[in-house]
XYZ file of C-alpha atoms in Angstrom:
738
model
C 40.375 73.055 -139.128
C 38.333 75.317 -138.779
C 36.258 75.236 -135.361
C 32.236 75.576 -136.754
C 30.783 75.515 -133.537
C 32.670 79.505 -133.291
C 32.738 80.435 -136.791
C 30.932 83.349 -136.134
C 29.252 85.155 -133.446
C 26.114 84.073 -134.504
C 27.184 79.832 -134.259
C 29.046 81.474 -130.866
C 25.569 82.187 -129.667
C 24.165 79.052 -130.717
C 26.991 77.323 -129.017
C 26.348 79.051 -125.280
C 22.524 78.469 -125.886
C 22.606 75.199 -125.416
C 25.236 74.789 -123.120
C 22.863 76.941 -120.801
C 20.619 74.302 -121.844
C 22.374 71.410 -119.877
C 22.084 72.091 -116.234
C 18.112 73.122 -116.387
C 17.643 69.540 -118.214
C 20.442 67.986 -115.225
C 18.034 69.938 -113.032
C 14.927 68.546 -114.658
C 15.431 65.229 -114.741
C 17.244 65.286 -110.770
C 13.526 66.429 -109.770
C 11.564 63.725 -111.448
C 13.697 60.920 -109.791
C 12.794 62.588 -107.124
C 9.139 63.557 -107.271
C 9.570 59.520 -108.557
C 10.197 58.528 -105.617
C 7.677 60.880 -103.762
C 4.849 59.463 -105.296
C 5.857 55.939 -104.563
C 6.262 57.233 -100.744
C 3.032 58.512 -100.846
C 1.279 55.303 -102.330
C 2.767 53.088 -99.610
C 1.191 55.280 -96.972
C -1.942 55.946 -98.812
C -2.284 51.868 -98.661
C -0.980 50.885 -95.954
C -3.407 53.043 -93.576
C -5.764 51.519 -95.471
C -4.404 48.031 -95.096
C -4.090 49.424 -91.857
C -7.115 50.088 -90.640
C -9.176 46.857 -92.566
C -6.408 45.166 -90.575
C -8.057 46.751 -87.453
C -11.607 46.149 -88.011
C -10.704 42.283 -88.784
C -8.862 42.057 -85.764
C -12.107 43.747 -84.209
C -15.014 40.835 -85.661
C -12.184 38.333 -84.809
C -12.073 39.130 -81.189
C -15.722 39.283 -80.724
C -16.110 36.193 -83.045
C -14.178 34.465 -79.909
C -16.251 36.080 -76.749
C -18.925 35.501 -78.495
C -17.786 31.552 -78.897
C -16.415 31.123 -76.214
C -19.640 32.493 -74.117
C -22.089 30.143 -75.572
C -19.338 26.966 -75.758
C -20.045 27.967 -71.621
C -23.609 27.423 -71.651
C -24.981 24.073 -70.764
C -27.797 23.809 -73.114
C -24.925 23.802 -74.985
C -22.675 21.875 -73.058
C -25.553 19.158 -73.208
C -25.657 19.193 -77.403
C -29.681 20.014 -76.672
C -30.733 20.880 -80.474
C -33.420 22.180 -79.582
C -31.945 24.694 -76.990
C -28.906 25.807 -79.179
C -31.150 25.769 -81.506
C -33.673 28.760 -79.282
C -30.584 30.547 -78.140
C -28.232 30.810 -81.375
C -31.870 32.252 -83.249
C -31.817 34.886 -80.326
C -27.854 35.787 -80.948
C -29.922 36.354 -84.956
C -31.981 38.893 -84.372
C -30.127 41.444 -82.729
C -27.021 43.034 -84.887
C -25.558 40.597 -85.944
C -22.567 40.326 -88.190
C -22.045 36.677 -89.450
C -24.077 34.793 -91.544
C -24.156 32.330 -88.760
C -24.192 30.181 -85.972
C -24.344 26.169 -85.687
C -23.208 23.817 -82.883
C -22.198 20.608 -83.460
C -20.832 16.989 -82.086
C -17.562 15.565 -82.268
C -18.069 13.389 -85.389
C -19.890 17.369 -87.280
C -22.870 16.466 -87.521
C -24.946 20.021 -86.553
C -26.904 19.701 -83.394
C -27.662 23.458 -83.710
C -27.736 26.439 -85.750
C -29.172 30.148 -85.621
C -30.490 29.691 -89.416
C -33.063 26.804 -90.506
C -31.605 23.871 -91.875
C -33.674 21.456 -93.680
C -32.666 18.584 -93.525
C -30.076 17.381 -90.728
C -26.415 18.239 -92.107
C -23.101 17.381 -91.341
C -20.341 20.321 -91.048
C -18.338 19.432 -93.539
C -14.100 19.226 -91.669
C -11.891 21.451 -92.301
C -7.983 22.715 -90.493
C -9.725 24.947 -88.138
C -12.042 22.023 -87.195
C -10.014 19.291 -86.051
C -8.106 22.556 -84.630
C -10.350 23.403 -82.001
C -11.153 19.931 -80.801
C -7.791 18.773 -80.629
C -6.190 22.360 -79.319
C -9.188 23.052 -77.247
C -8.589 26.793 -78.717
C -10.345 28.993 -80.596
C -9.074 28.761 -84.279
C -9.700 31.054 -87.641
C -9.982 28.576 -90.872
C -8.708 28.637 -94.718
C -9.884 29.214 -97.723
C -13.582 27.195 -97.508
C -17.485 27.752 -98.923
C -20.494 28.555 -96.512
C -21.764 27.596 -94.268
C -25.175 25.176 -94.352
C -28.014 27.801 -94.225
C -25.797 30.193 -95.716
C -25.248 31.146 -99.493
C -22.098 29.239 -101.121
C -19.623 32.720 -101.377
C -16.031 32.267 -99.598
C -16.384 33.225 -96.391
C -14.010 33.445 -92.751
C -14.804 31.229 -90.508
C -13.913 31.019 -86.783
C -14.755 27.503 -84.519
C -13.672 26.563 -81.111
C -14.010 23.116 -79.110
C -17.476 22.129 -76.791
C -15.619 21.134 -73.613
C -17.654 18.440 -70.934
C -16.762 18.940 -67.501
C -13.604 16.479 -68.003
C -12.427 18.426 -70.579
C -12.155 16.237 -73.440
C -14.447 17.941 -76.507
C -17.438 16.955 -77.078
C -17.950 19.610 -80.217
C -17.619 22.297 -81.981
C -19.140 26.257 -82.207
C -18.649 27.561 -86.239
C -19.664 30.839 -87.447
C -18.035 33.004 -90.870
C -17.623 35.360 -92.090
C -17.955 37.535 -95.116
C -15.228 39.237 -96.376
C -17.290 40.939 -98.903
C -18.453 44.100 -96.225
C -15.139 45.221 -96.089
C -15.860 46.865 -99.892
C -17.498 50.067 -99.264
C -14.824 50.757 -96.825
C -12.415 50.622 -99.987
C -14.655 51.930 -101.737
C -15.042 55.388 -99.353
C -10.669 55.076 -99.503
C -10.659 57.022 -102.842
C -8.029 54.965 -104.321
C -6.553 55.234 -107.705
C -8.243 53.280 -110.068
C -7.207 50.046 -110.539
C -6.032 49.524 -106.832
C -6.720 45.923 -105.900
C -7.758 45.072 -101.896
C -7.159 40.949 -101.536
C -7.700 38.849 -98.950
C -5.446 35.252 -98.501
C -5.950 32.884 -96.340
C -2.539 31.404 -94.044
C -1.946 29.094 -96.999
C -1.967 31.991 -99.617
C -5.491 30.464 -100.546
C -7.397 34.184 -102.085
C -10.404 34.339 -100.369
C -11.860 37.973 -101.626
C -10.251 40.225 -103.721
C -12.471 43.189 -104.930
C -12.996 44.427 -107.683
C -13.333 41.107 -108.374
C -11.252 39.355 -111.702
C -12.087 35.937 -112.068
C -10.295 35.051 -115.523
C -6.735 36.447 -113.707
C -7.495 36.265 -109.516
C -10.247 33.483 -109.131
C -11.040 33.329 -105.526
C -10.004 30.263 -103.806
C -6.553 29.766 -105.675
C -3.184 31.098 -104.450
C -2.804 34.377 -104.917
C 0.690 35.722 -107.420
C 3.917 34.482 -105.636
C 5.676 37.450 -105.997
C 3.033 39.028 -103.667
C 2.844 35.913 -101.770
C 7.158 35.694 -101.475
C 6.402 38.979 -100.261
C 2.963 39.034 -97.783
C 4.212 35.769 -96.161
C 7.790 37.357 -94.632
C 8.728 38.194 -91.299
C 7.691 41.393 -91.268
C 4.342 42.295 -89.639
C 3.785 45.289 -91.451
C 5.157 46.084 -94.959
C 5.333 47.633 -98.115
C 6.781 46.101 -102.260
C 6.415 46.632 -105.654
C 4.896 43.381 -107.179
C 3.445 42.583 -110.284
C -0.085 40.569 -109.618
C -1.842 37.757 -111.698
C -3.355 40.256 -114.412
C 0.065 41.764 -115.597
C -0.662 44.825 -113.795
C 2.271 45.745 -111.595
C 1.127 47.544 -108.292
C 2.243 49.210 -104.856
C 1.626 47.233 -102.189
C 0.914 47.117 -98.857
C 0.364 44.740 -96.300
C -0.447 43.253 -92.957
C -0.420 39.709 -91.298
C -3.739 39.000 -88.321
C -2.456 36.654 -85.707
C -5.027 35.128 -83.360
C -1.595 35.138 -80.492
C 0.912 37.714 -80.940
C 3.505 33.898 -81.304
C 0.713 32.453 -83.743
C 1.522 32.557 -86.776
C -0.651 34.526 -89.490
C -4.098 33.209 -90.080
C -5.373 35.875 -92.547
C -2.979 38.267 -95.190
C -4.887 41.880 -96.099
C -3.320 43.636 -99.194
C -4.031 46.644 -100.640
C -2.213 47.310 -103.970
C -2.126 50.525 -106.604
C -0.959 51.056 -109.873
C 2.417 51.584 -110.019
C 1.554 53.480 -113.463
C -1.233 55.635 -111.641
C 0.624 56.589 -108.637
C 3.746 58.000 -111.252
C 1.183 59.673 -113.231
C 2.116 62.735 -111.525
C 5.501 63.063 -111.773
C 5.324 61.609 -115.565
C 3.086 64.047 -116.299
C 5.375 66.787 -114.607
C 8.711 64.964 -116.776
C 6.867 65.610 -119.969
C 5.590 68.938 -119.394
C 8.673 70.496 -117.759
C 10.826 68.547 -120.638
C 8.025 70.242 -123.498
C 8.972 73.961 -121.646
C 12.809 73.345 -121.861
C 12.373 72.137 -124.951
C 9.635 75.503 -126.694
C 12.277 77.424 -124.504
C 15.633 76.356 -126.161
C 14.055 76.817 -129.330
C 12.981 80.639 -128.714
C 16.474 81.361 -127.720
C 18.636 79.769 -130.475
C 15.519 81.477 -132.772
C 16.534 85.073 -131.104
C 20.034 84.279 -130.470
C 20.233 83.725 -134.588
C 17.882 86.639 -135.216
C 18.789 89.343 -132.503
C 22.435 87.935 -132.888
C 22.189 89.734 -136.337
C 20.592 93.247 -135.280
C 22.561 93.535 -131.442
C 26.139 92.446 -132.388
C 26.441 91.662 -136.174
C 25.201 95.408 -137.127
C 26.172 97.610 -135.077
C 30.104 96.514 -135.505
C 29.404 97.011 -139.077
C 27.668 100.358 -138.679
C 31.053 101.067 -135.461
C 33.255 100.377 -139.033
C 31.293 102.586 -141.420
C 30.847 105.661 -138.567
C 35.332 104.472 -137.917
C 35.449 104.494 -141.909
C 33.634 107.952 -141.872
C 35.620 109.826 -139.382
C 38.763 108.935 -141.016
C 37.760 110.597 -144.307
C 37.013 113.540 -142.483
C 33.559 113.555 -141.738
C 32.603 114.361 -138.705
C 29.347 114.787 -138.748
C 29.075 110.901 -138.218
C 27.431 108.774 -135.346
C 26.541 105.945 -134.601
C 23.544 105.871 -133.530
C 23.852 102.808 -130.574
C 21.991 102.976 -127.454
C 24.099 102.295 -124.404
C 22.659 99.431 -123.011
C 25.232 96.961 -125.162
C 27.849 97.054 -122.851
C 31.183 96.482 -125.124
C 29.627 97.777 -127.806
C 28.452 100.697 -126.216
C 31.784 101.767 -124.988
C 33.022 102.122 -128.123
C 30.082 103.481 -129.713
C 30.174 105.999 -127.031
C 34.112 107.210 -127.432
C 33.102 107.799 -131.324
C 29.756 109.870 -129.337
C 31.329 111.671 -126.940
C 32.159 115.076 -129.663
C 28.142 114.639 -130.288
C 24.858 115.570 -128.696
C 23.595 112.713 -126.074
C 21.366 110.644 -127.652
C 19.232 110.503 -123.847
C 18.708 114.284 -124.923
C 15.424 113.482 -126.853
C 14.118 111.507 -123.551
C 11.407 113.252 -122.532
C 10.117 113.439 -119.126
C 6.914 112.065 -120.167
C 8.316 109.699 -121.584
C 10.246 108.338 -119.115
C 7.434 108.023 -116.623
C 5.982 105.977 -119.072
C 8.347 103.525 -119.101
C 8.526 103.630 -115.685
C 4.138 102.940 -115.765
C 5.257 100.135 -118.498
C 6.697 98.742 -116.613
C 5.231 98.741 -113.791
C 2.267 97.243 -115.787
C 4.456 94.145 -116.951
C 5.813 93.632 -113.433
C 2.607 93.299 -112.323
C 1.316 91.191 -115.231
C 4.006 89.243 -113.717
C 3.270 88.709 -110.823
C -0.583 88.315 -111.302
C 0.044 85.602 -114.116
C 2.321 83.392 -111.737
C -0.426 83.360 -108.456
C -1.783 79.798 -108.198
C -5.662 81.687 -107.610
C -7.724 82.894 -110.476
C -8.181 86.619 -110.886
C -9.971 88.825 -112.975
C -10.349 92.543 -113.479
C -13.994 93.608 -114.654
C -14.669 97.070 -115.971
C -17.814 98.821 -114.446
C -20.201 97.097 -117.214
C -18.896 93.917 -116.649
C -16.659 93.681 -119.609
C -12.845 91.235 -118.287
C -10.018 93.443 -118.725
C -8.019 90.764 -117.601
C -7.985 87.169 -116.801
C -4.970 85.388 -115.785
C -3.024 82.240 -115.716
C -4.944 80.788 -113.433
C -8.392 81.378 -114.283
C -8.255 80.771 -117.572
C -7.519 77.202 -116.513
C -10.550 77.034 -114.557
C -13.245 79.251 -116.242
C -12.079 78.739 -120.021
C -11.664 81.643 -122.788
C -13.441 85.531 -121.779
C -16.464 85.049 -123.766
C -18.516 88.643 -125.521
C -20.333 90.624 -122.751
C -23.084 93.582 -122.650
C -23.369 96.169 -119.995
C -26.893 94.374 -118.571
C -24.556 90.570 -118.056
C -21.643 90.640 -116.837
C -18.906 88.731 -118.670
C -18.923 84.957 -117.061
C -16.952 82.881 -119.880
C -18.829 81.305 -122.725
C -20.407 78.503 -121.607
C -20.683 79.273 -117.943
C -23.217 77.345 -115.731
C -22.610 77.058 -111.887
C -24.625 76.006 -108.678
C -24.794 77.353 -105.491
C -22.460 74.375 -103.219
C -24.439 74.426 -99.816
C -27.878 74.121 -102.074
C -27.761 72.383 -105.980
C -29.173 75.563 -107.045
C -29.325 77.265 -110.070
C -27.151 79.909 -109.730
C -28.442 83.472 -112.318
C -25.626 85.475 -114.055
C -27.511 88.223 -112.309
C -26.981 86.574 -109.029
C -22.836 86.055 -109.496
C -20.635 87.965 -107.234
C -19.168 90.330 -109.921
C -22.451 91.284 -111.241
C -23.383 92.113 -107.099
C -20.069 94.173 -106.850
C -21.567 96.333 -109.971
C -24.780 96.658 -108.791
C -22.842 98.114 -105.299
C -23.323 95.899 -102.837
C -21.633 96.029 -99.827
C -19.706 94.357 -98.308
C -17.710 92.760 -100.927
C -20.659 89.285 -101.455
C -18.628 85.532 -101.895
C -19.947 82.579 -103.059
C -18.388 78.907 -102.713
C -19.483 77.624 -106.076
C -20.174 74.070 -108.178
C -18.947 75.117 -112.109
C -19.281 73.292 -115.502
C -16.628 75.476 -118.110
C -15.414 74.859 -120.790
C -11.406 75.692 -118.996
C -9.704 72.863 -117.980
C -11.079 72.275 -115.465
C -14.681 71.408 -116.485
C -16.190 70.339 -113.217
C -14.801 71.981 -109.996
C -15.961 73.529 -106.409
C -14.818 76.852 -106.132
C -14.468 80.021 -103.595
C -15.357 83.257 -105.682
C -14.995 86.898 -104.179
C -15.245 90.282 -105.804
C -13.549 93.415 -104.145
C -14.282 96.721 -105.706
C -11.718 99.831 -107.385
C -13.443 102.439 -106.538
C -11.616 106.132 -106.898
C -11.419 109.732 -104.767
C -15.503 110.222 -104.993
C -16.265 106.537 -104.259
C -17.034 105.506 -108.115
C -16.938 101.870 -108.900
C -14.036 102.018 -111.339
C -13.103 98.470 -111.450
C -14.036 95.282 -110.403
C -11.210 92.304 -109.312
C -13.030 88.442 -108.829
C -10.377 86.588 -106.704
C -11.219 82.993 -107.650
C -9.812 79.702 -105.734
C -10.381 76.551 -106.629
C -11.590 73.470 -103.850
C -12.418 71.277 -105.456
C -9.611 69.131 -103.947
C -10.253 70.219 -100.649
C -13.708 69.595 -100.926
C -12.973 66.218 -101.823
C -10.622 65.070 -98.896
C -13.815 66.421 -96.255
C -16.097 64.476 -98.051
C -14.147 62.281 -97.816
C -13.105 61.845 -93.944
C -16.795 62.569 -93.693
C -17.175 59.748 -94.961
C -15.643 57.368 -92.872
C -16.567 59.422 -89.515
C -20.454 58.036 -90.829
C -19.799 54.709 -91.608
C -17.458 54.874 -87.934
C -20.901 56.498 -86.524
C -22.922 54.331 -88.350
C -22.439 51.283 -89.748
C -19.522 50.231 -86.776
C -20.761 51.670 -83.922
C -24.838 50.918 -84.204
C -23.710 47.644 -84.295
C -21.430 47.396 -81.609
C -24.368 49.082 -79.378
C -26.387 46.328 -80.578
C -23.074 43.980 -78.823
C -23.313 45.484 -76.020
C -26.462 44.485 -75.417
C -26.145 41.310 -75.270
C -24.273 40.588 -71.909
C -27.166 42.284 -70.173
C -29.375 39.331 -71.656
C -27.255 37.023 -71.620
C -27.083 37.853 -66.721
C -31.054 37.563 -67.420
C -31.205 33.871 -67.877
C -31.167 32.487 -64.445
C -28.814 29.135 -65.259
C -26.212 30.820 -65.880
C -23.020 29.973 -63.067
C -21.165 32.345 -61.210
C -18.245 31.247 -63.545
C -20.123 32.565 -66.330
C -21.975 35.601 -65.100
C -18.261 36.806 -65.318
C -17.516 36.082 -68.418
C -20.982 37.692 -69.412
C -19.488 40.768 -67.483
C -16.458 41.031 -68.821
C -18.024 40.837 -71.977
C -20.165 44.150 -70.950
C -16.872 45.653 -69.994
C -15.050 45.364 -72.887
C -17.782 46.010 -75.169
C -18.422 49.029 -73.706
C -14.868 50.015 -73.561
C -14.977 49.598 -77.379
C -17.826 51.868 -77.609
C -15.713 54.786 -74.996
C -12.513 54.080 -77.564
C -14.897 54.747 -80.612
C -16.465 57.768 -79.805
C -12.851 59.279 -78.214
C -11.713 58.601 -81.757
C -14.092 60.732 -83.495
C -13.976 63.384 -81.015
C -10.408 62.842 -81.673
C -11.569 63.267 -85.495
C -12.960 66.198 -84.718
C -10.398 67.826 -82.709
C -8.050 67.570 -85.308
C -10.390 69.567 -87.936
C -10.844 72.097 -85.088
C -14.514 72.033 -84.874
C -14.900 69.922 -81.101
C -15.920 72.118 -78.205
C -14.792 71.677 -75.062
C -17.372 70.477 -72.456
C -15.328 69.927 -68.954
C -16.853 68.230 -67.120
C -15.623 66.901 -62.790
C -13.665 64.141 -62.856
C -11.015 61.744 -61.136
C -7.818 61.262 -62.056
C -7.539 58.316 -59.706
C -10.503 56.820 -60.458
C -9.349 56.889 -64.257
C -6.289 55.494 -64.078
C -7.975 52.989 -61.951
C -10.868 52.161 -64.397
C -8.481 51.807 -66.948
C -5.988 49.026 -64.891
C -8.688 47.469 -64.496
C -9.844 47.415 -68.109
C -6.365 46.671 -69.651
C -6.140 43.667 -67.109
C -8.746 41.971 -69.278
C -5.848 42.106 -72.208
C -4.574 38.937 -72.322
C -1.172 39.396 -73.201
C -0.935 41.609 -70.324
C -2.022 39.616 -67.994
C 1.638 38.733 -66.847
C 2.365 43.029 -66.124
C 1.552 45.350 -63.633
C 0.226 48.539 -62.693
C 1.468 51.139 -59.441
C -0.062 53.854 -58.859
C 0.310 56.695 -56.425
C -0.644 60.113 -55.679
C 1.874 62.303 -54.748
C 4.199 59.331 -54.335
C 2.022 57.562 -52.280
C -0.524 55.173 -52.057
C -3.685 57.292 -52.788
C -6.513 57.037 -50.499
C -10.786 56.321 -51.472
C -11.150 59.658 -51.664
C -11.478 63.064 -52.212
C -8.556 61.095 -55.629
C -7.133 64.121 -57.912
C -9.977 66.392 -59.671
C -10.182 68.083 -61.690
C -11.693 69.895 -64.766
C -11.967 67.691 -67.948
C -13.250 65.793 -71.340
C -13.414 62.836 -68.999
C -14.050 60.312 -72.664
C -10.843 61.836 -73.931
C -9.217 61.939 -70.844
C -9.800 58.533 -70.526
C -8.556 58.010 -73.205
C -5.049 59.202 -73.307
C -4.929 57.786 -70.097
C -5.790 54.050 -71.360
C -3.273 54.744 -75.069
C -1.056 55.970 -72.598
C -1.288 52.687 -70.051
C -0.999 49.932 -72.928
C 1.600 51.460 -74.235
C 3.549 50.728 -71.102
C 2.533 47.643 -70.549
C 3.207 46.722 -73.860
C 6.393 48.067 -74.241
C 7.492 46.478 -70.545
C 9.107 43.209 -70.840
C 8.107 39.732 -68.379
C 6.869 40.481 -65.159
C 7.148 43.813 -65.284
C 5.550 47.354 -63.213
C 4.237 49.663 -64.988
C 4.734 53.506 -62.207
C 2.029 55.613 -62.737
C 2.249 58.848 -60.069
C -0.064 61.972 -60.407
C 0.866 65.045 -58.696
C -1.550 67.964 -57.131
C 0.724 71.025 -58.668
C -1.621 73.489 -57.048
C -3.613 74.187 -60.916
C -2.258 71.416 -62.858
C -1.932 67.988 -62.462
C 1.195 65.774 -63.905
C 0.482 62.610 -65.139
C 3.915 60.814 -64.543
C 3.837 56.622 -67.102
C 6.952 55.287 -65.859
C 8.148 51.939 -67.083
C 11.571 49.716 -67.887
C 12.731 49.417 -72.215
C 13.828 51.935 -74.233
C 11.907 53.848 -77.025
C 14.483 53.362 -79.843
C 16.802 56.263 -80.572
C 15.574 56.365 -84.281
C 11.568 57.372 -83.442
C 12.034 59.794 -79.715
C 12.300 63.082 -82.243
C 8.743 61.480 -83.927
C 7.417 59.654 -80.832
C 3.999 62.071 -81.142
C 3.715 62.198 -84.421
C 0.693 60.443 -86.090
C 1.374 57.051 -87.277
C 5.059 56.385 -85.571
C 5.373 52.888 -83.881
C 7.821 50.803 -83.415
C 7.801 48.043 -85.220
C 5.617 46.686 -82.550
C 2.831 43.428 -84.076
C -0.396 45.343 -84.685
C 0.748 48.822 -83.494
C -1.710 51.695 -85.761
C 1.599 54.504 -84.147
C -1.898 56.181 -82.917
C -1.365 56.461 -79.334
C 1.184 58.101 -78.212
C 0.557 60.998 -81.146
C -3.899 60.774 -79.569
C -2.936 61.833 -76.001
C -0.908 64.286 -77.425
C -3.986 66.227 -79.077
C -5.553 65.110 -76.520
C -3.624 67.243 -73.865
C -3.149 69.633 -76.300
C -6.973 69.855 -76.298
C -7.549 70.700 -72.654
C -4.866 73.640 -72.871
C -1.985 71.286 -71.645
C 1.117 69.328 -73.214
C 2.995 65.994 -72.986
C 6.649 64.970 -73.561
C 9.218 62.225 -73.417
C 11.660 61.300 -71.057
C 14.039 58.831 -72.000
C 17.013 60.095 -70.900
C 17.693 56.532 -68.297
C 19.220 54.612 -69.766
C 16.399 51.223 -69.862
C 13.648 53.496 -68.853
C 10.792 54.979 -70.684
C 8.778 58.463 -68.886
C 6.155 60.231 -70.223
C 4.489 63.426 -68.446
C 1.365 64.280 -68.657
C 0.614 68.837 -67.562
C -2.765 69.126 -67.559
C -4.864 72.354 -65.869
C -6.959 71.853 -63.267
C -9.260 73.967 -64.918
C -8.900 74.814 -68.603
C -8.110 78.535 -70.287
C -10.560 79.916 -71.852
C -8.433 79.009 -75.596
C -8.376 75.809 -75.056
C -10.845 72.838 -77.365
C -10.219 75.585 -80.108
């Protein structure tokens, strides 16, 4: 039977073209799967970052609520159930920077006798599980789904309760306060997640306390979250990701975190961030469609070329060679094949027939050869220009666009008409100066300024609107004049880079830092002033004053940590200047040790400090020149990590060594760093599945050490032991902090 695929030269070429397309199709499909996996991982990482940030914020507020209520519960006026005095104290607190909706005090039966907000009539606090748990256990509790406290709105709130106990330890009443979860809307919006992303907060039983954006029809508050989502977030993992279908029918990539009052306690809150799977995979899907379209177009063109060129390049030359052979056979020695030399075996056959004639290449002059080389060079240059990721224009001295590569056409759209007095800026061109928002006149554009002879070459950052693919974009433009040997202007090259995404990322990061600096730090400053006010009360006992002092220390530490984070962010962006002061490393370690001793989870663990292998003397210690806040944060993070990793009753050894021009800090503890993360121990967000761990402690320590011109290393060579060593110059070099 005749084989149709190889029945002729043309059919054979078409078959080979189709077979050549198959590997490319396989590569495209494989690349699509890799893009899909990468996009899912990117979405998971982004959602996890936001969920961890919100969880950290909530844990901070919960800790503040516990400290505030426990302090109030120790006051004599509250213990005496003195309604007027208690209300006065609560209202005084309410006038400070306050994040809670209200604070109420009740007796053991739930009758409210004190409130930070005015109540028109006697009110009984609606009992809930947290109410009974606080009275029975005598401990701080977090409530389940419920509506507002008396005197506040009826919106769903997160409730906190702490018992009021007498001298005999019996419960006399209860202090309660609540937080509106909708305060997290701003942080969620700043995160710039894809459209359709959802923030969901549920209590310990899975009832939805808050959802943003709200969806009252499919996901009302007070109802249990979707079962698929609940099964994931309530699992054994404190932190994780999954892909589930929400109650609104949308399949989302979810990152969740569980919040606990204590490591061994059950979660009291579940925070989850969901990103629509379709949105996350948009890039991979579009890339697949684009690649398949390109492949289909290339295959069609290849088939068309094979069909047309096959007849021209193969069939016709074979017929022509046969005719020449017949003429030669008949005695016509003037017959010539005329075939060029570029066609392999056919050219070899033609050369055999044409050896008796003049070489075809004798008619090619040196000028024609040079023109061919010029055309090749121009083609190569055009290929390079089209492949560049930045836009490139080439203009003549009158401003008329001679050439625009693919990237510039995507940004600016098709070039329009131009005149000698008006440089060609593209049809519909509109631009503003990025820094001032001032509209840009055509004669102020970099191209016009370069044509006008401005030196050095002008550079601009512009906001533009064009009919191109970009539409609205932020671009960096530079004009480069091209002159001949007599310095006469021959052309102007304009280089355009689309920096929209980079600008948006910088703006988003600045927004988050602004929130931390103003919306978080300012209330915290107000909160830190409360202990000073309370210490002025003459009727506080020594124990109460001790608690108030500890509260002040904790608030100060929180402010220091927040300031250190803001400085660390500036270090990452490279715009923080090192301003060193003289600081005693011994004192810094002792301060960090005393601060960490206040944490209940670390009370049974200890830090042993030595200087050059011996207990440190009171003075002079080990003084270096450094950014004191950053070094204090670095030491606190290293000590906290070591204490948390140590077994119960463990001792963390800290040795400070004076090496002359350098100081070495060695932190050693029992316990091993998991092998899977040792190579990435100082990278961002790397953690060993530690409860409430963020993976930022060791990363920030590395950045701070490098910022001072030092370095940090991990030594896990001794089984059952972890050693972290930091080497810092006593005087940072000039290049440090850059």
